[in-house]
Backbone as JSON Lines, residues from 0, in Angstrom:
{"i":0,"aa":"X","n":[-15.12,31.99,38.08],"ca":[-15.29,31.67,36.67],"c":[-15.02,30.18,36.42]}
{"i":1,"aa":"X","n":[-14.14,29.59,37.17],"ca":[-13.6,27.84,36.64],"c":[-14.99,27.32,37.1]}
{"i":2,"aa":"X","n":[-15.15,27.5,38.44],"ca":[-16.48,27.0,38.9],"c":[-17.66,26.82,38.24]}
{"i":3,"aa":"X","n":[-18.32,28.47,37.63],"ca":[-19.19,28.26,36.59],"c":[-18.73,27.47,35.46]}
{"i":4,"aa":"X","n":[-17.77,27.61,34.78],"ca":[-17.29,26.88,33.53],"c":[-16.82,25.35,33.41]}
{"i":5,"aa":"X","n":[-16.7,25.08,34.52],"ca":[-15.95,23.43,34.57],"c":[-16.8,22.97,35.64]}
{"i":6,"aa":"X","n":[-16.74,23.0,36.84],"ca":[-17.71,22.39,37.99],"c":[-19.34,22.57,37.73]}
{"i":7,"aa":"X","n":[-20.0,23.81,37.67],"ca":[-21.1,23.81,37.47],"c":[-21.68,23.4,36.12]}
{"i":8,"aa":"X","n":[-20.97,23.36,34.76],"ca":[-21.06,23.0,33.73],"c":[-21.42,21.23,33.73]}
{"i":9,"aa":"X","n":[-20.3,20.73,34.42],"ca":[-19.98,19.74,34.55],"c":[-21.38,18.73,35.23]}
{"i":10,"aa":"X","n":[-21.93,19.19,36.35],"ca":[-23.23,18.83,37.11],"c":[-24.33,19.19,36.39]}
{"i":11,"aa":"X","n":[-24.25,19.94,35.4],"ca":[-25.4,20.09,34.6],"c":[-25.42,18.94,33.38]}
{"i":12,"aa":"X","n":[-24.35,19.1,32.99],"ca":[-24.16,18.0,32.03],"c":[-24.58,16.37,32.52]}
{"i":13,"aa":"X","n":[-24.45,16.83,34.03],"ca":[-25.08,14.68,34.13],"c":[-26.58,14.91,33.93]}
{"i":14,"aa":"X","n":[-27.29,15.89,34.52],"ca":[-28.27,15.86,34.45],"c":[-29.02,15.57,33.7]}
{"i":15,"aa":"X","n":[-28.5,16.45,32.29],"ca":[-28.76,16.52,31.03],"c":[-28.42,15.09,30.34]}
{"i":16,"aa":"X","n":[-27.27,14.22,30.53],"ca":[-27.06,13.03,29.94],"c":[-28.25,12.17,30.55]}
{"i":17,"aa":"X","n":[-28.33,12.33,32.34],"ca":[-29.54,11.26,32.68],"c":[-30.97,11.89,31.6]}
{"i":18,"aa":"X","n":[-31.29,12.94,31.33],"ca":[-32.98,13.2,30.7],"c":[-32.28,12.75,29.11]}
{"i":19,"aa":"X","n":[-31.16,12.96,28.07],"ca":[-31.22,12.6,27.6],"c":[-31.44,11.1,27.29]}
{"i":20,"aa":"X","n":[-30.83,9.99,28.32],"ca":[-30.72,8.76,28.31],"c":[-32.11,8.23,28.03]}
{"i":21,"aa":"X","n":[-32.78,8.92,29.35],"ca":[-34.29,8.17,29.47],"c":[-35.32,8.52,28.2]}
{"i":22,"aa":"X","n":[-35.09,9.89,27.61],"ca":[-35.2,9.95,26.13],"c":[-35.29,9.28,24.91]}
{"i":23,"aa":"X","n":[-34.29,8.45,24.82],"ca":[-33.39,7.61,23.7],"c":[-33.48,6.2,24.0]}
{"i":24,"aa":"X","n":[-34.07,6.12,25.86],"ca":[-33.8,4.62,25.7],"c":[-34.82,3.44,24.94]}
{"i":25,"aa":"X","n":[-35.89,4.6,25.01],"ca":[-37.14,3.69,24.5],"c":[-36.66,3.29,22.66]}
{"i":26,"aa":"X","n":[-36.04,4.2,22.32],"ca":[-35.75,3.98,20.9],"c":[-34.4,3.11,20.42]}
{"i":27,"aa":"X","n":[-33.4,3.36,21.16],"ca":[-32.24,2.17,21.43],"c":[-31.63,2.04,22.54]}
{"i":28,"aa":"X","n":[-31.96,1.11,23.51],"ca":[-31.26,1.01,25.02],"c":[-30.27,0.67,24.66]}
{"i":29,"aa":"X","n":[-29.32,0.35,23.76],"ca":[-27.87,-0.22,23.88],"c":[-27.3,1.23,23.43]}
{"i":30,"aa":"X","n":[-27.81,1.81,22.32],"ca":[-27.31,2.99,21.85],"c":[-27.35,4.06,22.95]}
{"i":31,"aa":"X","n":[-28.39,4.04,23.59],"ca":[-28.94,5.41,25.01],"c":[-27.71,5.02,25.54]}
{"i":32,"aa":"X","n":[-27.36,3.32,26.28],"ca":[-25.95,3.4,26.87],"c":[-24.6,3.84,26.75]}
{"i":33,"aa":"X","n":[-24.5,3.59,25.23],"ca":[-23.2,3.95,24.95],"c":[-23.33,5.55,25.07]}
{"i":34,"aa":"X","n":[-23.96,5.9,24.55],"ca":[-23.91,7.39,24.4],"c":[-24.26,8.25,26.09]}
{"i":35,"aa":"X","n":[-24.78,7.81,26.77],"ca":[-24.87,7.72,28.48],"c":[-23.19,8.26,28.36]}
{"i":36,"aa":"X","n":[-22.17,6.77,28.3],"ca":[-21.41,6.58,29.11],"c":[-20.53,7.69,28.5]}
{"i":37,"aa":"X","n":[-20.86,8.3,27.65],"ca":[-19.64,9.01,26.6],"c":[-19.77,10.52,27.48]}
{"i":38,"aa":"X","n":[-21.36,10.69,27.53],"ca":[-21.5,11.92,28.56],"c":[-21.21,11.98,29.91]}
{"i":39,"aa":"X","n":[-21.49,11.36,30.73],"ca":[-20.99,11.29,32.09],"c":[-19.69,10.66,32.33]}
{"i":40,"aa":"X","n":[-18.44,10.28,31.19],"ca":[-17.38,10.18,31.2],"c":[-16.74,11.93,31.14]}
{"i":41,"aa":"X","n":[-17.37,12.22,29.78],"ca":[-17.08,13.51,29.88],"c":[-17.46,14.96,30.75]}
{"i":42,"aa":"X","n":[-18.5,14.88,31.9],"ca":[-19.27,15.48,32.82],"c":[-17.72,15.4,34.12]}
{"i":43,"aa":"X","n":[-17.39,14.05,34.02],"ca":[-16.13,13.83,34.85],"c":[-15.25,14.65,34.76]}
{"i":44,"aa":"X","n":[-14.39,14.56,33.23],"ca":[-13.73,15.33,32.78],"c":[-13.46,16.89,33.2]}
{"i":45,"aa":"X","n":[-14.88,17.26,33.04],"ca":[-14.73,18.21,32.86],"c":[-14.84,19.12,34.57]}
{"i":46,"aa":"X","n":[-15.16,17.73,35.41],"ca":[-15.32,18.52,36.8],"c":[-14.01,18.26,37.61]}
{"i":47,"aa":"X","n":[-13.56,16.78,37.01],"ca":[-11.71,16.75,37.17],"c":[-11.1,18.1,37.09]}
{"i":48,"aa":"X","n":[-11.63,18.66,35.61],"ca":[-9.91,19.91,34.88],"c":[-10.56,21.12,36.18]}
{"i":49,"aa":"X","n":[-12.09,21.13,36.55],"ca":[-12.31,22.37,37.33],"c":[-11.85,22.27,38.17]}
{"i":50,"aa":"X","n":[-11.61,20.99,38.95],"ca":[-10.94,21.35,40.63],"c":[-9.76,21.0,40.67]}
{"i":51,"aa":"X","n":[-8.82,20.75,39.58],"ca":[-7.63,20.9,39.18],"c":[-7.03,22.28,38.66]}
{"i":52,"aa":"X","n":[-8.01,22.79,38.08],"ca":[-7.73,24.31,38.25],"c":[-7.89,25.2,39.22]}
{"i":53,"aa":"X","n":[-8.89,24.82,39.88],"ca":[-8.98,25.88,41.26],"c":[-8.35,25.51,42.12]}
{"i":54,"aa":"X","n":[-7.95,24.54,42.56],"ca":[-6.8,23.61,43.7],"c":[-5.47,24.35,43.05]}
{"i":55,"aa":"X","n":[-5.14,23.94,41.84],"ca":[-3.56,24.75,41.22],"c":[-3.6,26.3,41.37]}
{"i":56,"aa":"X","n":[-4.89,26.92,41.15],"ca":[-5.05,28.75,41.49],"c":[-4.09,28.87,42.3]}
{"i":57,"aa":"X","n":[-4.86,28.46,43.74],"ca":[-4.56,28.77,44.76],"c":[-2.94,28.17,45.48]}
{"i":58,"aa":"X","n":[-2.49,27.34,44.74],"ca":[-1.07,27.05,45.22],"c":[-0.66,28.24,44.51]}
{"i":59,"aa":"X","n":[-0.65,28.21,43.03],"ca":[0.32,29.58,42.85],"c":[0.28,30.59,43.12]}
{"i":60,"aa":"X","n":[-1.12,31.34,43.53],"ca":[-1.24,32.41,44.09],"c":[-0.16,32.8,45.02]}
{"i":61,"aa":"X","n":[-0.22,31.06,46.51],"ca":[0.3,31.56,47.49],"c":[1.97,31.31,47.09]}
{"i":62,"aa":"X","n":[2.59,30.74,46.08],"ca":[3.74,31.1,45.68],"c":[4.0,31.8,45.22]}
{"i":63,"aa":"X","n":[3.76,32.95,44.04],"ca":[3.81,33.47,43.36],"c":[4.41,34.98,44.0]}
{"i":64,"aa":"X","n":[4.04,35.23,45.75],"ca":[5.04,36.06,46.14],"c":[6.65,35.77,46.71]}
{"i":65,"aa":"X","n":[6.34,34.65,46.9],"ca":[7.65,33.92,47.52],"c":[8.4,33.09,45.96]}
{"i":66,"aa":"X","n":[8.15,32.65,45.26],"ca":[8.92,31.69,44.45],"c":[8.09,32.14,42.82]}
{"i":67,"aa":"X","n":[8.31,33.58,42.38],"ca":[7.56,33.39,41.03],"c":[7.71,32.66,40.04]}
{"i":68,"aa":"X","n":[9.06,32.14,39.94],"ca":[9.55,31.26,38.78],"c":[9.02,30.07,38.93]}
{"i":69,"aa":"X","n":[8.9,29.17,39.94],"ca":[8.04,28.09,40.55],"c":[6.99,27.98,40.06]}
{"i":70,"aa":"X","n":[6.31,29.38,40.82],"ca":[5.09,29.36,40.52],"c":[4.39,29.26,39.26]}
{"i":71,"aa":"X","n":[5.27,30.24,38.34],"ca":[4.78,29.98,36.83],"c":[5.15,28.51,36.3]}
{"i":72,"aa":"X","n":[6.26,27.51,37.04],"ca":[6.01,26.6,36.29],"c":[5.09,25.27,37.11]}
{"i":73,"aa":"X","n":[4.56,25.26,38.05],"ca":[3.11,24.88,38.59],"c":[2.39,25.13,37.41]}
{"i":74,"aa":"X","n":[1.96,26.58,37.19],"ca":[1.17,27.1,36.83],"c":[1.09,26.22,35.13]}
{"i":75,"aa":"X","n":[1.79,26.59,34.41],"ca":[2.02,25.96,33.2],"c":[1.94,24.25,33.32]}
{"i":76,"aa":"X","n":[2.66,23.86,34.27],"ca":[2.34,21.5,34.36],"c":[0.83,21.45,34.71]}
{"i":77,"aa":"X","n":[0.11,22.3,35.61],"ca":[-1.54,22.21,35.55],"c":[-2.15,22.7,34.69]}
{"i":78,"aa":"X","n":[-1.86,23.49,34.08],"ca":[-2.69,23.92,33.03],"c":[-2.35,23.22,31.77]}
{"i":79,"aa":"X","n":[-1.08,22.71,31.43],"ca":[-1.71,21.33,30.71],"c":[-2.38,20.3,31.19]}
{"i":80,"aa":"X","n":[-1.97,19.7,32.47],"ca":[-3.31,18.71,32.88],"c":[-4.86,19.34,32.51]}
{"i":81,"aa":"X","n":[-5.25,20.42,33.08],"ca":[-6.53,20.6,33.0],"c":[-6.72,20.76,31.24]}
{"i":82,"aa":"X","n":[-6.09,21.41,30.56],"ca":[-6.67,21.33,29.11],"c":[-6.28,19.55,28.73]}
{"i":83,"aa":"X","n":[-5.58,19.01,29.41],"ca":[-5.56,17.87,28.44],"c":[-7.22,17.08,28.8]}
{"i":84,"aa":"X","n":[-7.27,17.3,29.86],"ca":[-8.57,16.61,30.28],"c":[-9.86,17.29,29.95]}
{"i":85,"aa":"X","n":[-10.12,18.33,29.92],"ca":[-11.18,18.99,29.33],"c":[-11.21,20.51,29.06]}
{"i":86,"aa":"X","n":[-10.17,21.34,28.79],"ca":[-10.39,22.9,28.8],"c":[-10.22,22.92,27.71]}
{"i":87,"aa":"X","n":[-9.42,21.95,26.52],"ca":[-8.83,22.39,24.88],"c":[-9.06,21.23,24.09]}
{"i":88,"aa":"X","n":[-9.14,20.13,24.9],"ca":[-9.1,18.71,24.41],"c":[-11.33,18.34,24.66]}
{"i":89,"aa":"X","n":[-11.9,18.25,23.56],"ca":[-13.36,18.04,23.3],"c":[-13.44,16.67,22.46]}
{"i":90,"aa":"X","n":[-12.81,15.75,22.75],"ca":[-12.87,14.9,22.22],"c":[-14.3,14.04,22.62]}
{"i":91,"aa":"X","n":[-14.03,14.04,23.67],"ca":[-15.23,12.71,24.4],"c":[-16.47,13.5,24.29]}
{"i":92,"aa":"X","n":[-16.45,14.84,24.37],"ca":[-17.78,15.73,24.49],"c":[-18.02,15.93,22.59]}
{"i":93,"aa":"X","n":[-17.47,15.55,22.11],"ca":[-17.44,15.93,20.32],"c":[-18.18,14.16,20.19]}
{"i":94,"aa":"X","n":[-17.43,13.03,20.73],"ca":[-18.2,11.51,20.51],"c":[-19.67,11.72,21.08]}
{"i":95,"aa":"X","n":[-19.7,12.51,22.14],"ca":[-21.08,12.54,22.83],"c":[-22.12,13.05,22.03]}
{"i":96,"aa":"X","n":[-21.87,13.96,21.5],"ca":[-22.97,14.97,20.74],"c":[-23.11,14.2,19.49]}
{"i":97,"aa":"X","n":[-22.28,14.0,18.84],"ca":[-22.11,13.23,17.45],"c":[-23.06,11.84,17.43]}
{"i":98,"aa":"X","n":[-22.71,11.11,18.12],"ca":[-23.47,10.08,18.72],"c":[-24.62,10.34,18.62]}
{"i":99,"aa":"X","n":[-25.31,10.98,19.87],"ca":[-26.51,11.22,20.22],"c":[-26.82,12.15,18.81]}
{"i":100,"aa":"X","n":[-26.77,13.26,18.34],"ca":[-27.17,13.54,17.21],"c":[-27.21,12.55,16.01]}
{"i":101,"aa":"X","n":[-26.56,12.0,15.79],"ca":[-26.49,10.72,14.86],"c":[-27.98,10.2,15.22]}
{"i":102,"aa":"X","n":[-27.46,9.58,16.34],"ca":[-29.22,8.33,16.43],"c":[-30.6,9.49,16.69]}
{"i":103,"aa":"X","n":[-30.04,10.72,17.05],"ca":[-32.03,11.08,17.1],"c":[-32.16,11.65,16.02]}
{"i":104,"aa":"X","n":[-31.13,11.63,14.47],"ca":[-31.8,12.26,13.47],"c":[-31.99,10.59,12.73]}
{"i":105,"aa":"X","n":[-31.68,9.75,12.98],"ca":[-31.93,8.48,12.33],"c":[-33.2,8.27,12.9]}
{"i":106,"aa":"X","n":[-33.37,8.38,14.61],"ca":[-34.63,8.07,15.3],"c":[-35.78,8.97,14.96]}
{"i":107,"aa":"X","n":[-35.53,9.69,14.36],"ca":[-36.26,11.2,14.3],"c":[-36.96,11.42,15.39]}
{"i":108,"aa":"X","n":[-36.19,12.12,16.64],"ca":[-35.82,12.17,17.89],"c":[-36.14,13.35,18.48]}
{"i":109,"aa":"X","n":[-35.13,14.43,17.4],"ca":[-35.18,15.91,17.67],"c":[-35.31,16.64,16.24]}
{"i":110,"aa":"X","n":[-35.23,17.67,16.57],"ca":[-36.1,18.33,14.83],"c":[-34.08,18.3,13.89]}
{"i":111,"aa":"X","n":[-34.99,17.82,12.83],"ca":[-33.64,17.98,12.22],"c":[-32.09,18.9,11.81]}
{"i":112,"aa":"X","n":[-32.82,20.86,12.23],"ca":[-31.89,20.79,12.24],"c":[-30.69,20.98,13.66]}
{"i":113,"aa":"X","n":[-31.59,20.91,14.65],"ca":[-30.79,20.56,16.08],"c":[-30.01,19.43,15.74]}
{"i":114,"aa":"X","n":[-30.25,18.32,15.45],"ca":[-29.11,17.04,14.56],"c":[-28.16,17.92,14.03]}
{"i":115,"aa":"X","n":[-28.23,18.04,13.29],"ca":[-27.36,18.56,11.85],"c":[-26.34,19.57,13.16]}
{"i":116,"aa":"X","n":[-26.49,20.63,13.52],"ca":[-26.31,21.44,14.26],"c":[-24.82,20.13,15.65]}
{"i":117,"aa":"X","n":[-25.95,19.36,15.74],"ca":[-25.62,18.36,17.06],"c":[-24.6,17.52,16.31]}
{"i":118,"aa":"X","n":[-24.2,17.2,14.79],"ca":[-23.4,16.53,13.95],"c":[-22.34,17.49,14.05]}
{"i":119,"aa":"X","n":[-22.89,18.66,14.03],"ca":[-21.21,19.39,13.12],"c":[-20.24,20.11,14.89]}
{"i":120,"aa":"X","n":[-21.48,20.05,15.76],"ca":[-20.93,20.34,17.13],"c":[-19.92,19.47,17.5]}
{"i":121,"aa":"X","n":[-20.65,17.99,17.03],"ca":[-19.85,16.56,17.45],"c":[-18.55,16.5,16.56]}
{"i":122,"aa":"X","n":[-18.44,16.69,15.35],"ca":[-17.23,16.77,14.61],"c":[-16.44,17.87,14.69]}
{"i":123,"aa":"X","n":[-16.95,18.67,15.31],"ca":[-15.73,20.2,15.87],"c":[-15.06,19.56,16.93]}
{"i":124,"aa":"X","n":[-15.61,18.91,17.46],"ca":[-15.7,18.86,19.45],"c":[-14.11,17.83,19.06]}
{"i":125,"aa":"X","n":[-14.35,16.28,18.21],"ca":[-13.73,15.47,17.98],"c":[-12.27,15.94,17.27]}
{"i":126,"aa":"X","n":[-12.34,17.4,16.35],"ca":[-11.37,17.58,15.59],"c":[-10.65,18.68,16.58]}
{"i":127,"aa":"X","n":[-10.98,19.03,17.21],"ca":[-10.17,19.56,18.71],"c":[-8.83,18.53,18.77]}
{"i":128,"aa":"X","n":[-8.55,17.54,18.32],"ca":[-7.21,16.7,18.85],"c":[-6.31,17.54,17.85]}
{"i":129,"aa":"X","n":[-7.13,18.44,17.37],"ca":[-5.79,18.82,15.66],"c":[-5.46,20.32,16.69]}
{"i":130,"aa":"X","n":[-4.07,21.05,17.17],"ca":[-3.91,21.63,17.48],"c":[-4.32,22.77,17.18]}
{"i":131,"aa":"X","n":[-5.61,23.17,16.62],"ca":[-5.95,24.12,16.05],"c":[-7.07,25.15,16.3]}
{"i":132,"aa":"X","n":[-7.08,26.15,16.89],"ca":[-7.78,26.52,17.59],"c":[-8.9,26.99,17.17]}
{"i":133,"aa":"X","n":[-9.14,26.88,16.0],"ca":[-9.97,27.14,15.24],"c":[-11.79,26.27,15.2]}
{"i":134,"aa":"X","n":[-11.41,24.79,15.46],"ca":[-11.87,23.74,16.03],"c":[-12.5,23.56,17.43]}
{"i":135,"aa":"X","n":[-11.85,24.66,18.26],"ca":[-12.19,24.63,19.77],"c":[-13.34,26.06,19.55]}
{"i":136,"aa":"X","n":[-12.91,26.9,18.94],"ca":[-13.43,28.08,19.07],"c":[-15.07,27.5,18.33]}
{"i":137,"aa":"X","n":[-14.89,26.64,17.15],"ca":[-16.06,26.58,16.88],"c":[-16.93,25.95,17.75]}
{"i":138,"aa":"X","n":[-16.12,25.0,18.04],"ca":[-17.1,23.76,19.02],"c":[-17.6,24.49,20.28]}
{"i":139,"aa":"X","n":[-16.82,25.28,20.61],"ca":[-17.42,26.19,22.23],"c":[-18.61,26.77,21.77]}
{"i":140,"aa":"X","n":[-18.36,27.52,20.38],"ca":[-19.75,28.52,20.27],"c":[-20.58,27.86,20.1]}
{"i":141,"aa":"X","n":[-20.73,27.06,18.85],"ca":[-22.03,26.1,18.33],"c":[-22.59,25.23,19.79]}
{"i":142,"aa":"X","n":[-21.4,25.28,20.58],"ca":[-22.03,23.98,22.03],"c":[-23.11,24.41,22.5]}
{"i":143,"aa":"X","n":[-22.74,26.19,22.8],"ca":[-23.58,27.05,23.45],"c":[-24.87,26.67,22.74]}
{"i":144,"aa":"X","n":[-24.85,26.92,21.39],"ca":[-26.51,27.15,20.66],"c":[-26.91,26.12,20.84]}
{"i":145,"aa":"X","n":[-26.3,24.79,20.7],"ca":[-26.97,23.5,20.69],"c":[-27.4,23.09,22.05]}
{"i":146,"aa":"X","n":[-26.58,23.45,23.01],"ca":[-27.15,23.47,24.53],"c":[-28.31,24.09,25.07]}
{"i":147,"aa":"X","n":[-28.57,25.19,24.41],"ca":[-29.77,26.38,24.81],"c":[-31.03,25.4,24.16]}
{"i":148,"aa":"X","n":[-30.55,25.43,22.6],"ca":[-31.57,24.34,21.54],"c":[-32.22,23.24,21.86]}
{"i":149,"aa":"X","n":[-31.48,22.29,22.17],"ca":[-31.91,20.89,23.15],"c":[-32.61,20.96,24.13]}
{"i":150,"aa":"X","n":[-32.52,22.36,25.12],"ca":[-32.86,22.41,26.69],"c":[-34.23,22.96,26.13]}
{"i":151,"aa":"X","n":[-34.53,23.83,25.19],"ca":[-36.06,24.05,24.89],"c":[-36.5,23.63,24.55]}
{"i":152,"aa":"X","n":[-36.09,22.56,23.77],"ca":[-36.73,21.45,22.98],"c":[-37.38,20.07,23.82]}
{"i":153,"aa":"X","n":[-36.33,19.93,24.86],"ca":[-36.63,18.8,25.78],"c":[-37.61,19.45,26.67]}
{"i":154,"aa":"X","n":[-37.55,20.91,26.95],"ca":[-38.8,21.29,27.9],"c":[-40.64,20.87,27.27]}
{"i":155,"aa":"X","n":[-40.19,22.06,26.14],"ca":[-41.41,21.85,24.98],"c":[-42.04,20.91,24.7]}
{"i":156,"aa":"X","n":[-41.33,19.77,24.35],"ca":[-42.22,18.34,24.27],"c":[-41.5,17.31,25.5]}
{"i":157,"aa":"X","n":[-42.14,17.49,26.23],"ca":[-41.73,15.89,27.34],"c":[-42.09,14.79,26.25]}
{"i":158,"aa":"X","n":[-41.56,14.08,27.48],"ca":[-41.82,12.69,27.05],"c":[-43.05,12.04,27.46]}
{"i":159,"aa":"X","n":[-44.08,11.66,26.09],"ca":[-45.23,10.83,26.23],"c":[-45.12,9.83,27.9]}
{"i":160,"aa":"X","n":[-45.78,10.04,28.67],"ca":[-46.06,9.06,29.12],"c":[-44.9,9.36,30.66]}
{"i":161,"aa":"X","n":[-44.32,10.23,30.63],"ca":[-43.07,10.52,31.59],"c":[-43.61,11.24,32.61]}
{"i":162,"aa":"X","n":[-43.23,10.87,34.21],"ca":[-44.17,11.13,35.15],"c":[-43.07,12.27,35.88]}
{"i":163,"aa":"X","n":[-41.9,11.97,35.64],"ca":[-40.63,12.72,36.42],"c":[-40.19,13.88,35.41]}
């Protein structure tokens, strides 16, 4: 499950930042960059917290018959690392979407309401720093729709003139 959710998530997400980039760049190459770097900062992130979680699994596992008290507190110092870096904390992935939704409903880029959708994803994602789980829960679900949304959308219309 970390694998699908953090590692494989994570490699999809560059992918997706490189087709978004080449997307956006014709319309603002300084903007395509920044917003690039916000995604494949966060693609990091999020493949950091996965093999920080599956590397920590497996130590406590193999403590957890010999030293349980240990083990649960392993268990608890990595599992704040991994949420601080990407399992609870959506900050950089909330700038990413926000961003990029921002400029392709200014660029009129993507249909408007994938923006709108890609705005309020980006301001869930960002308000994740407020301990509130309410914020995470939204931003996970809406990510999903806006992820499915984008990926048919970018199939449906390529890009004029795009050979790759």
């Amino acid at each position: 499950m970390t694998f699908t959710s953090y590692i494989l998530f994570g490699i999809l997400l560059v992918v997706l930042v490189v087709a978004i980039h080449h997307r956006l760049k014709t319309y603002s190459a300084i903007r395509s960059q920044i917003i690039s770097a916000f995604g494949i900062i966060w693609a990091g992130l999020v493949i950091a917290s996965g093999m920080i979680d599956n590397i920590s699994l497996n130590t406590v596992i193999e403590m957890g018959s010999k030293e349980p008290e240990n083990a649960m507190l392993v268990f608890s110092a990595t599992n704040i690392i991994t949420e601080g870096l990407g399992g609870g904390n959506e900050i950089v992935g909330g700038i990413w979407v926000l961003l990029l939704s921002l400029t392709a409903l200014k660029g009129n880029l993507f249909s408007k309401p994938l923006n709108f959708l890609g705005i309020l994803v980006g301001v869930a994602g960002i308000l994740t720093a407020y301990p509130l789980d309410i914020f995470t829960e939204i931003f996970g679900i809406s990510q999903i729709v806006w992820f499915l949304w984008i990926g048919v959308f970018m199939i449906r219309k390529p890009m004029i003139g795009s050979t790759n």
